[in-house]
Short mmCIF file of C-alpha atoms in Angstrom, two decimals:
data_model
loop_
_atom_site.label_atom_id
_atom_site.label_comp_id
_atom_site.label_asym_id
_atom_site.label_seq_id
_atom_site.Cartn_x
_atom_site.Cartn_y
_atom_site.Cartn_z
CA LEU A 1 -36.46 18.33 12.58
CA PHE A 2 -35.89 21.81 11.17
CA ARG A 3 -33.16 22.59 13.69
CA ARG A 4 -31.56 19.13 13.55
CA LEU A 5 -31.21 19.34 9.75
CA SER A 6 -28.87 22.29 10.21
CA VAL A 7 -26.00 19.88 10.99
CA PHE A 8 -25.85 18.91 7.30
CA ALA A 9 -23.42 20.75 5.06
CA GLY A 10 -24.11 20.96 1.34
CA GLY A 11 -27.40 19.07 1.47
CA TRP A 12 -28.58 15.60 2.38
CA THR A 13 -30.62 12.60 1.25
CA LEU A 14 -33.82 11.30 2.82
CA GLU A 15 -31.88 8.29 4.11
CA ALA A 16 -29.36 10.56 5.84
CA ALA A 17 -32.11 12.67 7.41
CA GLU A 18 -33.86 9.56 8.72
CA ASP A 19 -30.66 8.18 10.22
CA VAL A 20 -29.29 11.40 11.72
CA CYS A 21 -32.52 13.08 12.84
CA ALA A 22 -34.80 10.19 13.83
CA GLU A 23 -34.89 8.30 17.13
CA VAL A 24 -34.17 11.48 19.08
CA ASP A 25 -37.00 12.00 21.59
CA ASP A 26 -40.00 10.31 19.93
CA THR A 27 -39.18 11.14 16.31
CA ASP A 28 -39.05 8.06 14.06
CA ALA A 29 -38.22 7.58 10.39
CA GLY A 30 -41.86 7.84 9.34
CA ASP A 31 -42.15 11.20 11.06
CA VAL A 32 -39.05 12.43 9.22
CA VAL A 33 -40.60 11.70 5.81
CA LEU A 34 -43.78 13.60 6.64
CA LEU A 35 -42.10 16.49 8.42
CA LEU A 36 -39.50 16.92 5.69
CA GLY A 37 -42.29 17.18 3.13
CA SER A 38 -43.92 19.85 5.28
CA LEU A 39 -40.66 21.83 5.47
CA VAL A 40 -40.37 21.68 1.67
CA GLU A 41 -43.95 22.94 1.30
CA GLN A 42 -43.11 25.87 3.58
CA SER A 43 -39.96 26.65 1.53
CA LEU A 44 -37.73 26.14 4.56
CA VAL A 45 -36.07 23.22 2.77
CA VAL A 46 -35.32 22.98 -0.96
CA ALA A 47 -35.78 19.62 -2.72
CA GLU A 48 -33.85 19.01 -5.95
CA THR A 49 -34.21 15.91 -8.14
CA SER A 50 -31.44 14.88 -10.51
CA PRO A 51 -32.02 13.57 -14.05
CA GLU A 52 -31.40 10.09 -12.60
CA GLY A 53 -34.35 10.57 -10.24
CA LEU A 54 -32.31 11.05 -7.05
CA THR A 55 -33.61 13.68 -4.63
CA ARG A 56 -31.38 15.77 -2.39
CA TYR A 57 -32.49 18.37 0.11
CA ARG A 58 -30.78 21.52 1.29
CA MET A 59 -31.38 24.72 3.19
CA LEU A 60 -30.50 28.15 1.92
CA GLU A 61 -27.58 29.30 4.05
CA PRO A 62 -29.39 32.10 5.95
CA VAL A 63 -32.12 29.59 6.84
CA ARG A 64 -29.55 27.00 7.92
CA GLN A 65 -27.79 29.52 10.15
CA TYR A 66 -31.12 30.35 11.84
CA ALA A 67 -31.86 26.64 12.31
CA LEU A 68 -28.36 26.12 13.72
CA GLU A 69 -28.96 28.84 16.29
CA LYS A 70 -32.12 27.04 17.36
CA LEU A 71 -30.21 23.74 17.57
CA GLU A 72 -27.60 25.32 19.84
CA GLU A 73 -30.37 26.76 22.07
CA SER A 74 -32.14 23.37 22.29
CA GLY A 75 -29.27 21.51 23.92
CA GLU A 76 -29.39 18.85 21.17
CA GLU A 77 -26.38 20.09 19.22
CA ASP A 78 -23.79 17.61 20.52
CA GLU A 79 -26.08 14.63 19.95
CA ALA A 80 -27.06 15.77 16.45
CA ARG A 81 -23.47 16.44 15.45
CA GLY A 82 -22.41 13.08 16.86
CA ARG A 83 -25.08 11.24 14.88
CA HIS A 84 -24.04 13.16 11.76
CA ALA A 85 -20.40 12.08 12.20
CA GLU A 86 -21.42 8.46 12.81
CA TYR A 87 -23.53 8.39 9.65
CA TYR A 88 -20.78 9.76 7.43
CA LEU A 89 -18.16 7.52 9.02
CA ALA A 90 -20.33 4.54 8.07
CA LEU A 91 -20.79 5.91 4.54
CA ALA A 92 -17.04 6.44 4.07
CA GLU A 93 -16.19 2.96 5.33
CA GLU A 94 -18.81 1.39 3.09
CA ALA A 95 -17.42 3.32 0.13
CA GLU A 96 -13.73 2.45 0.71
CA PRO A 97 -13.72 -0.97 -1.02
CA ARG A 98 -16.35 0.05 -3.57
CA ILE A 99 -14.35 2.95 -5.04
CA LYS A 100 -11.66 0.40 -5.94
CA GLY A 101 -13.91 -1.92 -7.93
CA GLY A 102 -16.70 -2.25 -10.43
CA GLU A 103 -18.95 0.22 -8.60
CA GLN A 104 -16.20 2.85 -8.68
CA VAL A 105 -18.06 5.48 -10.70
CA GLU A 106 -21.28 5.28 -8.71
CA TRP A 107 -19.54 5.48 -5.34
CA LEU A 108 -17.12 8.24 -6.31
CA ASP A 109 -20.12 10.27 -7.45
CA ARG A 110 -21.88 9.55 -4.17
CA LEU A 111 -18.87 10.70 -2.15
CA GLU A 112 -18.58 13.80 -4.32
CA ALA A 113 -22.20 14.69 -3.58
CA GLU A 114 -21.50 14.26 0.16
CA ASN A 115 -18.06 15.88 0.21
CA ASP A 116 -19.14 18.86 2.33
CA ASN A 117 -20.72 16.54 4.89
CA LEU A 118 -17.68 14.24 4.96
CA ARG A 119 -15.36 17.19 5.49
CA ALA A 120 -17.66 18.50 8.23
CA ALA A 121 -17.73 15.08 9.91
CA ILE A 122 -13.92 15.06 10.12
CA GLY A 123 -13.86 18.62 11.43
CA ARG A 124 -16.50 17.98 14.05
CA SER A 125 -14.78 14.77 15.17
CA LEU A 126 -11.60 16.75 15.76
CA GLU A 127 -13.49 19.51 17.58
CA SER A 128 -14.97 16.93 19.96
CA GLY A 129 -11.66 15.17 20.58
CA GLU A 130 -12.55 12.12 18.48
CA ALA A 131 -9.40 11.94 16.36
CA PRO A 132 -9.79 8.16 15.75
CA THR A 133 -13.08 8.84 13.97
CA ALA A 134 -11.35 11.44 11.79
CA VAL A 135 -8.63 8.88 10.97
CA ARG A 136 -11.16 6.23 9.99
CA ILE A 137 -12.95 8.64 7.67
CA GLY A 138 -9.69 9.90 6.15
CA TRP A 139 -8.28 6.40 5.59
CA SER A 140 -11.51 5.46 3.80
CA LEU A 141 -11.55 8.61 1.64
CA SER A 142 -7.88 8.73 0.62
CA MET A 143 -8.32 7.22 -2.85
CA TYR A 144 -11.42 9.36 -3.44
CA TRP A 145 -9.35 12.45 -2.70
CA VAL A 146 -6.70 11.27 -5.17
CA MET A 147 -9.06 10.28 -7.98
CA ARG A 148 -11.16 13.43 -7.72
CA ALA A 149 -8.15 15.78 -7.46
CA ARG A 150 -8.97 16.76 -3.87
CA GLN A 151 -5.47 16.06 -2.55
CA SER A 152 -5.04 19.56 -1.11
CA GLU A 153 -8.23 19.16 0.89
CA GLY A 154 -7.33 15.69 2.12
CA ARG A 155 -3.82 16.79 3.01
CA LEU A 156 -5.09 19.65 5.17
CA LEU A 157 -7.61 17.43 6.98
CA MET A 158 -5.05 14.70 7.68
CA GLU A 159 -2.43 17.19 8.84
CA GLN A 160 -4.99 18.56 11.30
CA THR A 161 -5.88 15.04 12.40
CA LEU A 162 -2.27 14.08 13.06
CA ALA A 163 -1.61 17.36 14.87
CA GLN A 164 -4.58 16.89 17.21
CA GLY A 165 -4.24 13.13 17.59
CA GLY A 166 -0.99 13.03 19.52
CA ASP A 167 -2.08 9.98 21.53
CA LEU A 168 -3.40 7.95 18.61
CA PRO A 169 -2.66 4.20 18.78
CA ALA A 170 0.07 3.00 16.41
CA GLN A 171 -2.34 1.50 13.86
CA MET A 172 -4.50 4.63 13.77
CA ARG A 173 -1.51 6.94 13.33
CA ALA A 174 -0.10 4.69 10.59
CA ARG A 175 -3.40 4.88 8.69
CA ALA A 176 -3.56 8.65 9.05
CA LEU A 177 0.02 8.89 7.78
CA TRP A 178 -0.82 6.81 4.72
CA ALA A 179 -3.90 8.91 3.93
CA LEU A 180 -1.70 12.01 4.18
CA ALA A 181 1.02 10.40 2.05
CA ALA A 182 -1.49 9.52 -0.67
CA CYS A 183 -2.40 13.20 -0.88
CA VAL A 184 1.23 14.40 -0.79
CA TYR A 185 2.38 12.06 -3.60
CA GLY A 186 2.92 13.98 -6.83
CA SER A 187 3.20 17.38 -5.13
CA GLY A 188 7.00 17.48 -5.29
CA ASN A 189 7.52 17.11 -1.52
CA ASN A 190 9.29 13.79 -1.97
CA GLU A 191 11.67 13.91 1.01
CA TRP A 192 8.73 14.61 3.32
CA LEU A 193 6.79 11.84 1.59
CA VAL A 194 9.59 9.36 2.33
CA ALA A 195 9.60 10.45 5.99
CA LEU A 196 5.84 9.98 6.27
CA CYS A 197 6.10 6.50 4.76
CA GLU A 198 9.01 5.42 6.96
CA GLU A 199 7.11 6.42 10.09
CA GLY A 200 4.00 4.67 8.77
CA ILE A 201 5.96 1.47 8.04
CA ALA A 202 7.45 1.42 11.54
CA LEU A 203 4.07 1.99 13.19
CA SER A 204 2.26 -0.57 11.04
CA LYS A 205 4.91 -3.17 11.91
CA GLN A 206 4.45 -2.29 15.58
CA ALA A 207 0.69 -2.71 15.23
CA GLY A 208 0.94 -5.84 13.09
CA ASP A 209 -1.14 -4.18 10.34
CA THR A 210 0.28 -5.70 7.15
CA ARG A 211 -2.31 -3.97 4.99
CA VAL A 212 -1.09 -0.52 5.98
CA GLU A 213 2.52 -1.68 5.78
CA ALA A 214 2.01 -2.80 2.16
CA HIS A 215 0.43 0.55 1.28
CA ALA A 216 3.20 2.54 2.98
CA LEU A 217 5.97 0.50 1.31
CA GLY A 218 4.30 1.06 -2.05
CA ILE A 219 4.08 4.80 -1.77
CA LYS A 220 7.64 4.94 -0.37
CA GLY A 221 8.74 3.20 -3.56
CA MET A 222 6.79 5.75 -5.60
CA ALA A 223 8.57 8.56 -3.74
CA ALA A 224 11.91 6.93 -4.59
CA LEU A 225 10.88 6.90 -8.26
CA GLN A 226 10.20 10.63 -8.04
CA LEU A 227 13.67 11.12 -6.56
CA GLY A 228 15.28 9.07 -9.33
CA GLU A 229 16.40 6.35 -6.91
CA LEU A 230 15.32 3.50 -9.15
CA ASP A 231 17.03 0.60 -7.36
CA ARG A 232 15.61 1.58 -3.97
CA ALA A 233 12.21 2.06 -5.56
CA ALA A 234 12.35 -1.43 -7.07
CA ARG A 235 13.11 -3.01 -3.69
CA ASP A 236 10.25 -1.22 -1.91
CA LEU A 237 7.76 -1.88 -4.72
CA GLU A 238 8.65 -5.57 -4.97
CA GLU A 239 8.25 -6.01 -1.21
CA SER A 240 4.90 -4.19 -1.32
CA LEU A 241 3.73 -6.30 -4.26
CA GLY A 242 4.59 -9.51 -2.42
CA MET A 243 2.60 -8.39 0.61
CA PHE A 244 -0.46 -7.47 -1.47
CA ARG A 245 -0.31 -10.81 -3.26
CA ARG A 246 -0.10 -12.74 0.01
CA GLN A 247 -3.15 -10.82 1.21
CA GLY A 248 -5.04 -11.65 -2.00
CA ASP A 249 -5.42 -7.93 -2.73
CA ASP A 250 -5.56 -7.64 -6.52
CA TRP A 251 -6.37 -3.92 -6.34
CA GLY A 252 -3.19 -3.21 -4.40
CA ALA A 253 -1.11 -5.54 -6.58
CA ALA A 254 -2.29 -3.79 -9.76
CA GLN A 255 -1.47 -0.38 -8.31
CA ILE A 256 2.09 -1.48 -7.49
CA LEU A 257 2.62 -3.21 -10.83
CA THR A 258 1.80 0.03 -12.64
CA GLN A 259 4.56 1.77 -10.66
CA MET A 260 7.01 -1.07 -11.30
CA THR A 261 6.83 -0.11 -14.99
CA VAL A 262 8.59 3.21 -14.34
CA ALA A 263 12.19 2.06 -13.77
CA PRO A 264 12.38 -0.19 -16.87
CA LEU A 265 10.55 2.46 -18.90
CA ARG A 266 13.17 5.07 -18.00
CA ARG A 267 15.97 2.62 -18.76
CA GLY A 268 14.51 1.75 -22.17
CA ASP A 269 13.65 -1.81 -21.15
CA TYR A 270 10.29 -1.71 -22.90
CA PRO A 271 9.54 -5.46 -22.82
CA ARG A 272 9.79 -5.56 -19.02
CA ALA A 273 7.76 -2.37 -18.58
CA ALA A 274 5.10 -3.74 -20.94
CA ALA A 275 4.97 -7.05 -19.04
CA TYR A 276 4.27 -5.26 -15.75
CA ALA A 277 1.65 -3.05 -17.43
CA GLU A 278 -0.10 -6.00 -19.07
CA GLU A 279 -0.22 -7.89 -15.77
CA ALA A 280 -1.68 -4.86 -14.02
CA LEU A 281 -4.24 -4.43 -16.80
CA GLU A 282 -5.29 -8.06 -16.48
CA LEU A 283 -5.84 -7.63 -12.73
CA THR A 284 -7.98 -4.53 -13.29
CA ARG A 285 -10.25 -6.51 -15.61
CA GLY A 286 -11.10 -8.56 -12.55
CA THR A 287 -11.32 -5.75 -10.01
CA GLY A 288 -12.95 -3.10 -12.23
CA ASP A 289 -10.50 -0.43 -10.99
CA ARG A 290 -10.18 2.23 -13.66
CA GLN A 291 -7.29 4.09 -12.04
CA ALA A 292 -4.69 1.32 -12.32
CA GLY A 293 -6.14 0.45 -15.72
CA ASN A 294 -5.55 4.00 -16.87
CA ILE A 295 -1.93 3.99 -15.71
CA ALA A 296 -1.19 0.62 -17.32
CA LEU A 297 -2.63 1.81 -20.63
CA TYR A 298 -0.73 5.09 -20.40
CA VAL A 299 2.53 3.18 -19.96
CA LEU A 300 1.75 0.96 -22.95
CA ALA A 301 1.00 4.11 -24.95
CA GLN A 302 4.36 5.61 -24.00
CA ILE A 303 6.11 2.45 -25.20
CA ALA A 304 4.22 2.52 -28.50
CA LEU A 305 5.00 6.23 -28.93
CA ALA A 306 8.71 5.68 -28.28
CA SER A 307 8.66 2.82 -30.79
CA GLY A 308 7.09 4.99 -33.50
CA GLU A 309 3.79 3.07 -33.43
CA HIS A 310 1.63 6.18 -33.44
CA GLU A 311 -1.75 4.63 -34.18
CA LEU A 312 -1.25 2.05 -31.43
CA ALA A 313 -0.15 4.80 -29.04
CA ALA A 314 -3.27 6.80 -29.90
CA ARG A 315 -5.49 3.81 -29.19
CA TYR A 316 -3.89 3.20 -25.80
CA PHE A 317 -4.06 6.89 -24.86
CA ARG A 318 -7.75 7.04 -25.86
CA ASP A 319 -8.56 3.89 -23.88
CA ALA A 320 -6.73 5.31 -20.86
CA LEU A 321 -8.53 8.64 -21.22
CA THR A 322 -11.90 6.87 -21.39
CA LEU A 323 -11.27 5.09 -18.08
CA SER A 324 -10.18 8.29 -16.35
CA PHE A 325 -13.08 10.27 -17.80
CA GLU A 326 -15.55 7.71 -16.43
CA VAL A 327 -14.36 8.39 -12.87
CA TRP A 328 -13.88 12.13 -13.53
CA ASP A 329 -10.13 11.86 -12.83
CA ARG A 330 -9.12 15.20 -14.34
CA THR A 331 -5.41 14.84 -13.59
CA ASN A 332 -4.93 11.60 -15.50
CA VAL A 333 -7.25 12.81 -18.28
CA ALA A 334 -4.88 15.77 -18.71
CA TYR A 335 -1.89 13.45 -19.05
CA CYS A 336 -3.74 11.45 -21.71
CA LEU A 337 -4.47 14.70 -23.56
CA GLN A 338 -0.74 15.42 -23.54
CA GLY A 339 -0.05 11.95 -24.94
CA LEU A 340 -2.58 12.38 -27.72
CA ALA A 341 -1.05 15.78 -28.46
CA ALA A 342 2.31 14.05 -28.96
CA VAL A 343 0.68 11.63 -31.41
CA ALA A 344 -1.01 14.48 -33.28
CA GLU A 345 2.26 16.40 -33.59
CA ALA A 346 4.08 13.28 -34.82
CA LEU A 347 1.38 12.77 -37.46
CA GLY A 348 1.73 16.35 -38.73
CA GLU A 349 -1.27 17.89 -36.93
CA PRO A 350 0.33 20.66 -34.83
CA ARG A 351 -2.89 22.69 -34.49
CA ARG A 352 -4.72 19.73 -32.97
CA ALA A 353 -1.70 19.03 -30.78
CA MET A 354 -1.77 22.54 -29.32
CA ARG A 355 -5.51 22.45 -28.70
CA LEU A 356 -5.00 19.24 -26.72
CA LEU A 357 -2.06 20.73 -24.81
CA GLY A 358 -4.06 23.86 -24.04
CA ALA A 359 -6.91 21.77 -22.65
CA ALA A 360 -4.40 19.75 -20.58
CA GLU A 361 -2.82 22.94 -19.20
CA ALA A 362 -6.17 24.28 -18.03
CA LEU A 363 -7.09 21.00 -16.34
CA LEU A 364 -3.77 20.69 -14.55
CA GLU A 365 -3.94 24.28 -13.34
CA ALA A 366 -7.41 23.61 -11.93
CA THR A 367 -6.37 20.40 -10.18
CA GLY A 368 -3.01 21.51 -8.80
CA THR A 369 -0.59 20.16 -11.45
CA TYR A 370 0.36 16.89 -9.77
CA LEU A 371 3.42 15.14 -11.26
CA TYR A 372 3.13 11.37 -11.09
CA ALA A 373 6.12 9.09 -11.61
CA HIS A 374 4.52 7.11 -14.44
CA MET A 375 3.98 10.09 -16.73
CA ASP A 376 6.53 11.71 -19.05
CA HIS A 377 7.33 15.02 -17.34
CA GLU A 378 8.98 16.48 -20.45
CA LEU A 379 6.35 15.47 -22.99
CA HIS A 380 4.33 18.68 -22.78
CA ARG A 381 7.33 20.92 -23.37
CA ARG A 382 8.69 18.84 -26.25
CA VAL A 383 5.37 18.80 -28.10
CA ALA A 384 4.71 22.50 -27.47
CA ASP A 385 8.14 23.47 -28.82
CA ALA A 386 7.74 21.31 -31.94
CA ALA A 387 4.26 22.68 -32.62
CA ARG A 388 5.42 26.29 -32.20
CA GLU A 389 8.13 25.74 -34.79
CA ARG A 390 5.59 24.38 -37.28
CA LEU A 391 2.73 26.82 -36.65
CA GLY A 392 4.42 30.10 -35.86
CA GLU A 393 3.71 32.11 -32.72
CA GLN A 394 0.28 33.52 -33.60
CA ALA A 395 -1.33 30.27 -34.81
CA TRP A 396 0.32 28.39 -31.93
CA THR A 397 -1.17 30.81 -29.38
CA THR A 398 -4.61 30.71 -31.01
CA ALA A 399 -4.74 26.90 -30.97
CA ARG A 400 -3.54 26.76 -27.38
CA ASP A 401 -6.16 29.28 -26.28
CA GLU A 402 -8.88 27.30 -28.06
CA GLY A 403 -7.87 24.26 -26.04
CA ARG A 404 -7.74 26.18 -22.78
CA ALA A 405 -11.28 27.39 -23.39
CA MET A 406 -12.70 23.86 -23.60
CA SER A 407 -14.69 22.40 -20.73
CA PHE A 408 -13.65 19.06 -19.29
CA GLU A 409 -16.30 17.25 -21.34
CA GLU A 410 -15.44 19.15 -24.52
CA ALA A 411 -11.75 18.34 -24.16
CA ALA A 412 -12.43 14.64 -23.67
CA THR A 413 -14.82 14.54 -26.61
CA TYR A 414 -12.33 16.34 -28.84
CA ALA A 415 -9.50 14.03 -27.78
CA LEU A 416 -11.56 10.95 -28.49
CA GLY A 417 -12.06 12.05 -32.06
CA ASP A 418 -15.01 14.46 -32.23
CA GLU A 419 -13.66 17.82 -33.36
CA GLY A 420 -17.03 19.49 -32.93
CA ALA A 421 -15.86 21.04 -29.68
CA VAL A 422 -13.99 23.70 -31.62
CA SER A 423 -14.21 24.86 -35.20
CA GLY A 424 -11.66 24.13 -37.90
#
């Protein structure tokens, strides 16, 4: 058991150890429980229990490297690695629908705890020539990568998968392309994003996979929004929405509706943008998806802000921030901080505005500064310039630095109304 446990990266649960390490030779699940306890007693394995009562196990890295050497010598390495990949493939596929619904927070946290193992499972699948397994894991994790600001990681893994999976079937390649596209969106590589989507659409049509086709059409429309091609975006998004509705996929429909707000919002057609946002919000009340709910509320906040309804805008921004904070979506939390900074500046609170902008800056730097179509790309600069004029350079810099020094939790608490995170 000691050597087999070395296949885990970043720790494991008892359930994972039983599944991956049992039923090899004569070892069964009951043996794993007893033997794992013995390894903990001998300090070869560390057991850590969370405040919620969940126990994870891990090896110190020098110990794991020694155990891995023993695994390689035993001749069991391929089997152990294969069982590890199978376990985390099953976990990822179980999580895929759950991270889009009411159990979103719990399952995103679970994937976060297992991120090292999931990454290792993709890597080992590629090493062993099992690119389809890597695709299945990546397809299942794509929205996790987006919501937890791990797009750079997902992008690298999917690029490797596509490079090594030259003979992938059409459906598999289309799914890998969509997972890659989901991680590329917002990075500024919009022409490449369009190319990825067009290839994915063609392959999904070839494979008869309407689910992937709807996803690829949707993100192609989002790329068009980024390029300012609003009419083309509208056509792609409307076609995607129709496909999701025919499939009975309320999660997908809500995601597309939030993006359909962008063109009317930019054209000043606030009633139409609000109608799309309200419909998306209603769908998320049924699905429990906080991501689309956040975007819909952010759009409604922008409309209220543009209409001079500052208190209403603040309420929408705070509600949006709350949803994103629950799933630890740091990128969208940062955009809500920018929105609340705009409200603060409009209400004559430039110091608070700069603290919020400083906190947003630090978060976006940490996550990679993704630029989504639904957010106001000029808001940060406009608010910062107005606050500098009111405060003067020294006070402006001090307030900004105070915001940058806040932790994620402190920034969210401050934005939601508790100014205890900083003094004054």
